[in-house]
PDB file of C-alpha atoms in Angstrom:
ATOM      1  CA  UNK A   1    -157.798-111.062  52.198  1.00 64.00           C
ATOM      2  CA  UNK A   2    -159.261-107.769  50.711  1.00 66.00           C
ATOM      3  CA  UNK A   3    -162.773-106.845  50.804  1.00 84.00           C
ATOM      4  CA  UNK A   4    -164.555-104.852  48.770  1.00 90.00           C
ATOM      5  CA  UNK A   5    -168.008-103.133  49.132  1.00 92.00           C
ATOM      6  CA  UNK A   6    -169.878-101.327  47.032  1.00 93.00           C
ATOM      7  CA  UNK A   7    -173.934 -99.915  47.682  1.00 83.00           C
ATOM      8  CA  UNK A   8    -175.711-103.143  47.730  1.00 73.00           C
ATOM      9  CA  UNK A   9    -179.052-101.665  46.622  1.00 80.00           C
ATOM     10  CA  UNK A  10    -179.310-100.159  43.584  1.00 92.00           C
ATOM     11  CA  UNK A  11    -179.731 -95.870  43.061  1.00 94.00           C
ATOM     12  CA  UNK A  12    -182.892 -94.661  41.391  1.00 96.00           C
ATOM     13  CA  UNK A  13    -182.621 -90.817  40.838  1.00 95.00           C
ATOM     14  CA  UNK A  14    -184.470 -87.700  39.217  1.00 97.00           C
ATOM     15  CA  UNK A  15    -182.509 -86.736  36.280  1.00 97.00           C
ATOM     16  CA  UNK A  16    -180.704 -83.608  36.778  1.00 97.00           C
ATOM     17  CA  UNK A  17    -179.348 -84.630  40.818  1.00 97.00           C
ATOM     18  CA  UNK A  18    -176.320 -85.959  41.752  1.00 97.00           C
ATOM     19  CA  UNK A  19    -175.897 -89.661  42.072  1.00 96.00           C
ATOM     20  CA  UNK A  20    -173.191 -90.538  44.595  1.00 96.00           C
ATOM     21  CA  UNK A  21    -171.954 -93.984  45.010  1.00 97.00           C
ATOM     22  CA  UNK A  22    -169.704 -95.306  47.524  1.00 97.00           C
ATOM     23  CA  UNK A  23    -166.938 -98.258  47.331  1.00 96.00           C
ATOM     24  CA  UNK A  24    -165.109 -99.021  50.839  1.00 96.00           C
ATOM     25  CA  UNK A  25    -162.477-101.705  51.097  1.00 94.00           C
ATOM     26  CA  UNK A  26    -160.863-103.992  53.925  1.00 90.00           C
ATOM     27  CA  UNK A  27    -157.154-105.315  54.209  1.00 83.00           C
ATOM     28  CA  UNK A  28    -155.532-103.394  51.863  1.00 82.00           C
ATOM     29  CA  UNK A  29    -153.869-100.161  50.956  1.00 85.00           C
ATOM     30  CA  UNK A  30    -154.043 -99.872  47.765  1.00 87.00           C
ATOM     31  CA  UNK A  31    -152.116 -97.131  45.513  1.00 87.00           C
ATOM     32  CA  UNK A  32    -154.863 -96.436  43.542  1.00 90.00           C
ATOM     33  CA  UNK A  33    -158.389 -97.128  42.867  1.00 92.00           C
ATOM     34  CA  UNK A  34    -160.091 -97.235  39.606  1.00 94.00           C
ATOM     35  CA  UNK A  35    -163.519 -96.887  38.226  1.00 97.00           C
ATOM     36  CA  UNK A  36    -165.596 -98.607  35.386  1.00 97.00           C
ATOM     37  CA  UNK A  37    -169.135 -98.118  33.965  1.00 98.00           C
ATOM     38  CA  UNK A  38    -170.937-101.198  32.713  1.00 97.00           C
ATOM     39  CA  UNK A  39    -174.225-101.367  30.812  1.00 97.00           C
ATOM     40  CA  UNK A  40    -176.158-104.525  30.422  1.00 94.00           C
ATOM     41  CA  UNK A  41    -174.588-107.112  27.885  1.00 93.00           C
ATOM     42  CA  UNK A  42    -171.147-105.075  27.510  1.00 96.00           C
ATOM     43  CA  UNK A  43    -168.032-105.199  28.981  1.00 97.00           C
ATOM     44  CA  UNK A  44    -166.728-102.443  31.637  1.00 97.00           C
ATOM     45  CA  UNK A  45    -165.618 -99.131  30.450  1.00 97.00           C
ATOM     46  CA  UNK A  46    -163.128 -97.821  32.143  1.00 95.00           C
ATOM     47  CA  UNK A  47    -163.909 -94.573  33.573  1.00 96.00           C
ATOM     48  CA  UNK A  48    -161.415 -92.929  35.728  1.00 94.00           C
ATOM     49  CA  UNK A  49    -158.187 -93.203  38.122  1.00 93.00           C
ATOM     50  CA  UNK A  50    -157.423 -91.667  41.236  1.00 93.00           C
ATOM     51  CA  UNK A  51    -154.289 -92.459  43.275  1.00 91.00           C
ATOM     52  CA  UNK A  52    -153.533 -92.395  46.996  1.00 89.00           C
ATOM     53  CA  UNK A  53    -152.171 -89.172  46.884  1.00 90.00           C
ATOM     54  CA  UNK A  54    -155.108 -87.592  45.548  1.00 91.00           C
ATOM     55  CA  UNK A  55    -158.076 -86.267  47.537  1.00 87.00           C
ATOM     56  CA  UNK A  56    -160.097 -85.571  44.424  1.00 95.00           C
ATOM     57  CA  UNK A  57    -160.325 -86.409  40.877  1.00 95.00           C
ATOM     58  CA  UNK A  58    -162.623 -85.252  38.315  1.00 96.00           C
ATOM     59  CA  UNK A  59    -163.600 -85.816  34.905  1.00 95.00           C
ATOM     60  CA  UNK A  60    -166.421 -83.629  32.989  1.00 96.00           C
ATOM     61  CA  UNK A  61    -169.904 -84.748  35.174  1.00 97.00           C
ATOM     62  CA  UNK A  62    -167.978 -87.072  36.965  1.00 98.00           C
ATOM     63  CA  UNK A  63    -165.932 -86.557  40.527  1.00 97.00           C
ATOM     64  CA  UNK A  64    -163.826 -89.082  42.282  1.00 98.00           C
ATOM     65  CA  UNK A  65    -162.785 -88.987  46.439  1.00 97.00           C
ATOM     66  CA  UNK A  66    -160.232 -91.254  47.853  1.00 95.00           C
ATOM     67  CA  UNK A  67    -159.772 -91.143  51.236  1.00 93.00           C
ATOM     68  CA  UNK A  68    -157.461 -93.560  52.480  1.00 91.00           C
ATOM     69  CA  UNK A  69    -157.862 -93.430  56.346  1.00 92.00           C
ATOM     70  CA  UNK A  70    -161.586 -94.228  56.223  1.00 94.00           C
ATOM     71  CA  UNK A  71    -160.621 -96.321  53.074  1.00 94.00           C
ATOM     72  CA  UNK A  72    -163.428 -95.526  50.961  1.00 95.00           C
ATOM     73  CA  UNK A  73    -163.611 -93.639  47.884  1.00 96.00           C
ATOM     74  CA  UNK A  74    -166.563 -92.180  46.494  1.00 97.00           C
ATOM     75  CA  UNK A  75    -167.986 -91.558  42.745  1.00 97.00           C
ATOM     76  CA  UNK A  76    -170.735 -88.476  42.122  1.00 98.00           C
ATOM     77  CA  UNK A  77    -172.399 -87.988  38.889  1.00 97.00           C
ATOM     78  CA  UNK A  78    -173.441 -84.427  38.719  1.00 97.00           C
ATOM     79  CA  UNK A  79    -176.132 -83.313  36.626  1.00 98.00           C
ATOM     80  CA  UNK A  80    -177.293 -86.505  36.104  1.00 97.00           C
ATOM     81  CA  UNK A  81    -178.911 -87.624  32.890  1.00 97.00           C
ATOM     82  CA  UNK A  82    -180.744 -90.786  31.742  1.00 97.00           C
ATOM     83  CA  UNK A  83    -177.366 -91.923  29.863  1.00 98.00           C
ATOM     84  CA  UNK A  84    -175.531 -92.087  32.864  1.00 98.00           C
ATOM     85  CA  UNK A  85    -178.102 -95.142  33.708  1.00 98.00           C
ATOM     86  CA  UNK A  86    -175.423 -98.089  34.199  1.00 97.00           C
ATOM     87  CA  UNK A  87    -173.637-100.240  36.608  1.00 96.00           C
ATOM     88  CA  UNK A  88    -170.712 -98.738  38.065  1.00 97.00           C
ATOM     89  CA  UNK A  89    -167.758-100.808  39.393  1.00 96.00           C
ATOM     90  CA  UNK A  90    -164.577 -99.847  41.592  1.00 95.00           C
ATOM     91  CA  UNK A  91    -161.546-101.709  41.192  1.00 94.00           C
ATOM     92  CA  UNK A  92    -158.160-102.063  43.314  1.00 90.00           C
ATOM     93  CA  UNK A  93    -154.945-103.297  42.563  1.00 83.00           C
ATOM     94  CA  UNK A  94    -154.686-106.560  44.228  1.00 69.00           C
ATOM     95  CA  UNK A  95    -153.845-109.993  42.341  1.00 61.00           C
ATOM     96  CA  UNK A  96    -153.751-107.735  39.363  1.00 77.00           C
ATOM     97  CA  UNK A  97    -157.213-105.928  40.000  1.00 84.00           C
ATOM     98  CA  UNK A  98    -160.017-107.124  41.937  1.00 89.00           C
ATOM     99  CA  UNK A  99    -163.528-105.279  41.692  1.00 92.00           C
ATOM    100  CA  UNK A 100    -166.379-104.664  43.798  1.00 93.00           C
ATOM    101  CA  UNK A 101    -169.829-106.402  42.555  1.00 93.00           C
ATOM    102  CA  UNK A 102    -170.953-102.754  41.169  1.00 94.00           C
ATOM    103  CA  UNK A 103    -174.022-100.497  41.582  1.00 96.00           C
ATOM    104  CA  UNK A 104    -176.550 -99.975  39.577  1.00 96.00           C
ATOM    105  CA  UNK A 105    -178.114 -96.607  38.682  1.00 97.00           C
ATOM    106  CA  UNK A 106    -181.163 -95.569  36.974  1.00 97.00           C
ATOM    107  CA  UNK A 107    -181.792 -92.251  36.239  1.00 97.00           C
ATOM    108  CA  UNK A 108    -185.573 -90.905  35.918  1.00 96.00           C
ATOM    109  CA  UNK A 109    -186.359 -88.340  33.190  1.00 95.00           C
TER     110      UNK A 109
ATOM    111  CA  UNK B   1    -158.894-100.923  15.217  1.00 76.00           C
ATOM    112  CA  UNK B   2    -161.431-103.734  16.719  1.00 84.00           C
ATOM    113  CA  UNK B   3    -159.885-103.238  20.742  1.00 95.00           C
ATOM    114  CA  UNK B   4    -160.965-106.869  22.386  1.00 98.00           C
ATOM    115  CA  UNK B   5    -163.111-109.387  20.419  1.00 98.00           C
ATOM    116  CA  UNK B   6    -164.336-112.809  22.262  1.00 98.00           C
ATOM    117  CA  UNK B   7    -165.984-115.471  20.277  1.00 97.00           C
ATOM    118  CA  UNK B   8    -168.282-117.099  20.971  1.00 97.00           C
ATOM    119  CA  UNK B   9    -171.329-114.449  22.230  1.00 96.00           C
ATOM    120  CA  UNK B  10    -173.136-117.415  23.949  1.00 97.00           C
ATOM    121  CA  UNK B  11    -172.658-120.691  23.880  1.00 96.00           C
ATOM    122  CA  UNK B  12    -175.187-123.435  26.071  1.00 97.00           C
ATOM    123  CA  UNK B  13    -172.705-126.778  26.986  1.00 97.00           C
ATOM    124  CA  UNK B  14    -173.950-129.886  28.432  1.00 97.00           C
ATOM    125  CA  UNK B  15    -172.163-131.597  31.815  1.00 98.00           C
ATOM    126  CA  UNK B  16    -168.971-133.253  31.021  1.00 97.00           C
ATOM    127  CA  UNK B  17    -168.522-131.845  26.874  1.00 97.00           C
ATOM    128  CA  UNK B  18    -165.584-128.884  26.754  1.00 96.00           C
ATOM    129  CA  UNK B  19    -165.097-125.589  24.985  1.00 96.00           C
ATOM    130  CA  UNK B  20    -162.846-122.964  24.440  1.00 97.00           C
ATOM    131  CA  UNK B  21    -163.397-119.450  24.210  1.00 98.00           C
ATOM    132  CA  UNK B  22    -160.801-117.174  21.875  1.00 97.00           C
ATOM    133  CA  UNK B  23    -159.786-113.719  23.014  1.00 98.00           C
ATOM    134  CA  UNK B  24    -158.295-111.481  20.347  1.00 98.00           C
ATOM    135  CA  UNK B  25    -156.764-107.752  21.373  1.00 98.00           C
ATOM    136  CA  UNK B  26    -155.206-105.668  18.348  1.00 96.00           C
ATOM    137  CA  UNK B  27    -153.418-102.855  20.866  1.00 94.00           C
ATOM    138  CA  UNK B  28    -150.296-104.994  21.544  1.00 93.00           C
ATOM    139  CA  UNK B  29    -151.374-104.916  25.001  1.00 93.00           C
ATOM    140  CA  UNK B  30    -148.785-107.428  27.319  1.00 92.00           C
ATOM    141  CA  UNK B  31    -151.298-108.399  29.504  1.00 92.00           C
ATOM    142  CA  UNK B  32    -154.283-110.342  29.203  1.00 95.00           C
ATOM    143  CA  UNK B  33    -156.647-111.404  31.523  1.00 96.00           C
ATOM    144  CA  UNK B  34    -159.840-113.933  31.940  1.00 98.00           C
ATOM    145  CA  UNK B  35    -162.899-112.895  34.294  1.00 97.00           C
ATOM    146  CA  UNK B  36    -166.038-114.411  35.035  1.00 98.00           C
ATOM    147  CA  UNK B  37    -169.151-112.422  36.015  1.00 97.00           C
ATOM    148  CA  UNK B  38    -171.998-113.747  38.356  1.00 94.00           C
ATOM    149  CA  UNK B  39    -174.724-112.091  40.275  1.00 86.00           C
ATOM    150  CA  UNK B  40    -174.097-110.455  43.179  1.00 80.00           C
ATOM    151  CA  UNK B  41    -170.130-111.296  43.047  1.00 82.00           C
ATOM    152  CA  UNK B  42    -168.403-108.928  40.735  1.00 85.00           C
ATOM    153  CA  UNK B  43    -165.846-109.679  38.581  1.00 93.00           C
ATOM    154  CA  UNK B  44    -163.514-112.553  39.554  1.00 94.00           C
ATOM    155  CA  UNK B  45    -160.417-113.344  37.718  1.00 95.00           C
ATOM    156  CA  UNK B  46    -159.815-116.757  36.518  1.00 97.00           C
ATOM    157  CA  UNK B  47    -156.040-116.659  34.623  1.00 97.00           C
ATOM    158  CA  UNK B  48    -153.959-113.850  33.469  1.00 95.00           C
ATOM    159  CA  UNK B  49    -151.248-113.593  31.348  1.00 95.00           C
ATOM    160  CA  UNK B  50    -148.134-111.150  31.770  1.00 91.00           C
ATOM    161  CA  UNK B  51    -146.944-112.153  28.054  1.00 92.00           C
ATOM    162  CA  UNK B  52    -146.585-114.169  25.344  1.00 94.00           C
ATOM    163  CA  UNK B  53    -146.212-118.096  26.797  1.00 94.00           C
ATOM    164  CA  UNK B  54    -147.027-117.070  30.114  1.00 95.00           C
ATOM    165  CA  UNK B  55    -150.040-118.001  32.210  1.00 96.00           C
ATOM    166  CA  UNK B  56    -150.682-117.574  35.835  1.00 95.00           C
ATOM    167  CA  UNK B  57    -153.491-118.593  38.084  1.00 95.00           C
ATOM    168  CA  UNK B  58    -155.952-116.017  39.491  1.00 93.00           C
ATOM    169  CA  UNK B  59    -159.286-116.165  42.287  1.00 91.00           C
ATOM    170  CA  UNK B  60    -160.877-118.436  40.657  1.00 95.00           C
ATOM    171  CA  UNK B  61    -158.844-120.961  38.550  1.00 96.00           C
ATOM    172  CA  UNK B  62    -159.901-124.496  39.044  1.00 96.00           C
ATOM    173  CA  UNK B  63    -161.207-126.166  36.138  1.00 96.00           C
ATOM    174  CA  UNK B  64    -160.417-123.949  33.506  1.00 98.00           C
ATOM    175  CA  UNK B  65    -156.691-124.165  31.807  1.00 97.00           C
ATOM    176  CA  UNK B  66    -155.368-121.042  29.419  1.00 98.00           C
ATOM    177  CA  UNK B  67    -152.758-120.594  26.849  1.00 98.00           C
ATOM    178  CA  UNK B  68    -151.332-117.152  25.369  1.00 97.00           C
ATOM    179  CA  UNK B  69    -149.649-119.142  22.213  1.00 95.00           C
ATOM    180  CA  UNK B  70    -149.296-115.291  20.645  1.00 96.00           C
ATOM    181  CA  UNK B  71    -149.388-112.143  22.115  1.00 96.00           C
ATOM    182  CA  UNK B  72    -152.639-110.751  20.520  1.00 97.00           C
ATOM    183  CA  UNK B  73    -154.926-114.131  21.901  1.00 98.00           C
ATOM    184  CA  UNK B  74    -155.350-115.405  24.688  1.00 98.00           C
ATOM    185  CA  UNK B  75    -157.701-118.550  24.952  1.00 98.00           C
ATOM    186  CA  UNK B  76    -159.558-120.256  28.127  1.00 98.00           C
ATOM    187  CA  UNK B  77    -160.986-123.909  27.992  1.00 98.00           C
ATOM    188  CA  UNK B  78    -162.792-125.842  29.746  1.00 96.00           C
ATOM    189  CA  UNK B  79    -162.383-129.410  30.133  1.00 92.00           C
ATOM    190  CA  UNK B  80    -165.141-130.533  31.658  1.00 96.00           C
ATOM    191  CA  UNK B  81    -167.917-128.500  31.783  1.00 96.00           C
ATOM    192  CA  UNK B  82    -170.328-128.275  35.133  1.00 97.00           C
ATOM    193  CA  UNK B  83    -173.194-126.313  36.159  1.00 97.00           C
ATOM    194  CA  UNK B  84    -171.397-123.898  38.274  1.00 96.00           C
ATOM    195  CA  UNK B  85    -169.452-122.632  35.313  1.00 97.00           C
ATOM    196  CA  UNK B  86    -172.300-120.918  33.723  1.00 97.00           C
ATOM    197  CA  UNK B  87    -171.394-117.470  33.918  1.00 97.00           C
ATOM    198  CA  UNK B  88    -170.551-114.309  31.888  1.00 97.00           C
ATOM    199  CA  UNK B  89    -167.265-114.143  30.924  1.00 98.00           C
ATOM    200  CA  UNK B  90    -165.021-111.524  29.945  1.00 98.00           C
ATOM    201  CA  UNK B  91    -161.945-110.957  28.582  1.00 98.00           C
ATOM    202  CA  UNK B  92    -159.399-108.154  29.351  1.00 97.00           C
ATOM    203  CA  UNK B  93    -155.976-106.701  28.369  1.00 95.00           C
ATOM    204  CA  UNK B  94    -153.614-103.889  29.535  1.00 91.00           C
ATOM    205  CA  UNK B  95    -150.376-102.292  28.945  1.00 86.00           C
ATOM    206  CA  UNK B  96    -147.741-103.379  31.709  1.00 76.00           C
ATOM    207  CA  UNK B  97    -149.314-102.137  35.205  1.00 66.00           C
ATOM    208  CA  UNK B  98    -147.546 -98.313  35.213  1.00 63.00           C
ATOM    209  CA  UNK B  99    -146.475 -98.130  31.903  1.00 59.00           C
ATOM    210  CA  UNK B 100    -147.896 -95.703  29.225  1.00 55.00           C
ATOM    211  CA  UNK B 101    -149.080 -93.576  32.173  1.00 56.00           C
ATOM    212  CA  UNK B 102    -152.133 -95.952  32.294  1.00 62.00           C
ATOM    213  CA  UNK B 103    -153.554 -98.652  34.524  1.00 77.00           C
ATOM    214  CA  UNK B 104    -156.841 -98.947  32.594  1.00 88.00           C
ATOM    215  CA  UNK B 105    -158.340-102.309  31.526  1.00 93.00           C
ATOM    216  CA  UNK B 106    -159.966-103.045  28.028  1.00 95.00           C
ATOM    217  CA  UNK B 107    -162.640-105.381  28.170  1.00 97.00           C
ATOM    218  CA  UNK B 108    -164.358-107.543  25.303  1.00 98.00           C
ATOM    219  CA  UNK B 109    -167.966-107.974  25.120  1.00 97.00           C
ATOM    220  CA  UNK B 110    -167.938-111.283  27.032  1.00 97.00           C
ATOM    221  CA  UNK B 111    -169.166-114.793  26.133  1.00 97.00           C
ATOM    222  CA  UNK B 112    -172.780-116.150  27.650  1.00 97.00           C
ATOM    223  CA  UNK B 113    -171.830-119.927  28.660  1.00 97.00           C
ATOM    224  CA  UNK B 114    -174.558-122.335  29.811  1.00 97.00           C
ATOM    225  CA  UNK B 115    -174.079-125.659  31.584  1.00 97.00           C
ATOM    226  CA  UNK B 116    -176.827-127.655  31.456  1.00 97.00           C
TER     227      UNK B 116
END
């Protein structure tokens, strides 16, 4: 069955650098692969979509890779501020959409 | 426009008693969807629902029933409550995978549920 792995440890950075997260996944080929932001006690937020044809996605601070022969896809935050300070979560379209068990970031002021 | 509700917020059960927990979308979403949250684990879907009077199992299904009696709610129960089902969880709905040029999921704030 898929697998999906996100950074186990959580990501403490200086505000103002770029945060870069990584989500790599087993068994699968998936057409896309999404992204969510999660703060404590909320639901996800969905963030952004990139699809299997895309090398790069981006949306204002944010920037999305997919690359499909090393399956992995990875999520920068650029400029990073203290409000980007969340749990992140990468999700693939299998038995509707299965996610990865996120990574946390703190940002530093 | 309130997006997903869930009610309860928390809830603390003891072994054996039931519950169910009401999700309510106001997007006329098709899809619905129950996940629970624990530690380390991510997300894991329990049921889904592709419409109105549908139900299918997901990952994690045994021990918990649904019903999607109307389109806008979608409810999960437990019959029997155990230890193992304390969790986080949350509720979700979508447009039809591909349709409306969006694949996104909208999530409720999730229920707290405690088995003692």
């Amino acid at each position: 069955s898929q697998k999906i792995e996100q950074n186990s440890e959580a990501l403490n950075i200086q505000e103002g650098k770029t945060a870069t997260l990584t989500c790599n996944y087993t068994n699968y080929s998936p057409a896309y692969l999404q992204w969510y932001r999660q703060d404590p006690g909320r639901g996800p937020v969905f963030l952004l979509l990139i699809r299997e044809n895309e090398k790069e996605k981006r949306k204002e601070r944010l920037k999305v890779t997919f690359d499909t022969t090393l399956k992995q896809s990875l999520f920068h935050i650029t400029a990073s501020q203290p409000a980007d300070s969340a749990t992140y979560l990468c999700a693939l379209p299998e038995n509707k959409l299965s996610f990865g068990a996120g990574t946390t970031v703190t940002v530093r002021a | 426009n309130a997006g997903v509700t869930q009610t309860p917020k928390f809830r603390v059960l003891k072994t054996g008693q039931s519950m169910t927990l009401l999700c309510a979308q106001d997007m006329n979403h098709e899809y619905m969807y129950w996940y629970r949250q624990d530690p380390g684990m991510g997300l894991r879907l329990i049921h889904y629902s592709v419409g109105e009077g549908t139900t299918a199992k997901g990952e994690v299904p045994d021990g918990y029933n649904v019903s999607r009696l109307k389109k806008q709610n979608f409810l999960l129960g437990l019959e029997s409550a155990a230890p193992s089902q304390t969790s986080v969880y949350f509720c979700a709905s979508s447009w039809i995978l591909g349709t409306h040029q969006t694949y996104e999921q909208y999530f409720g704030p999730g229920t707290r549920l405690t088995v003692t």
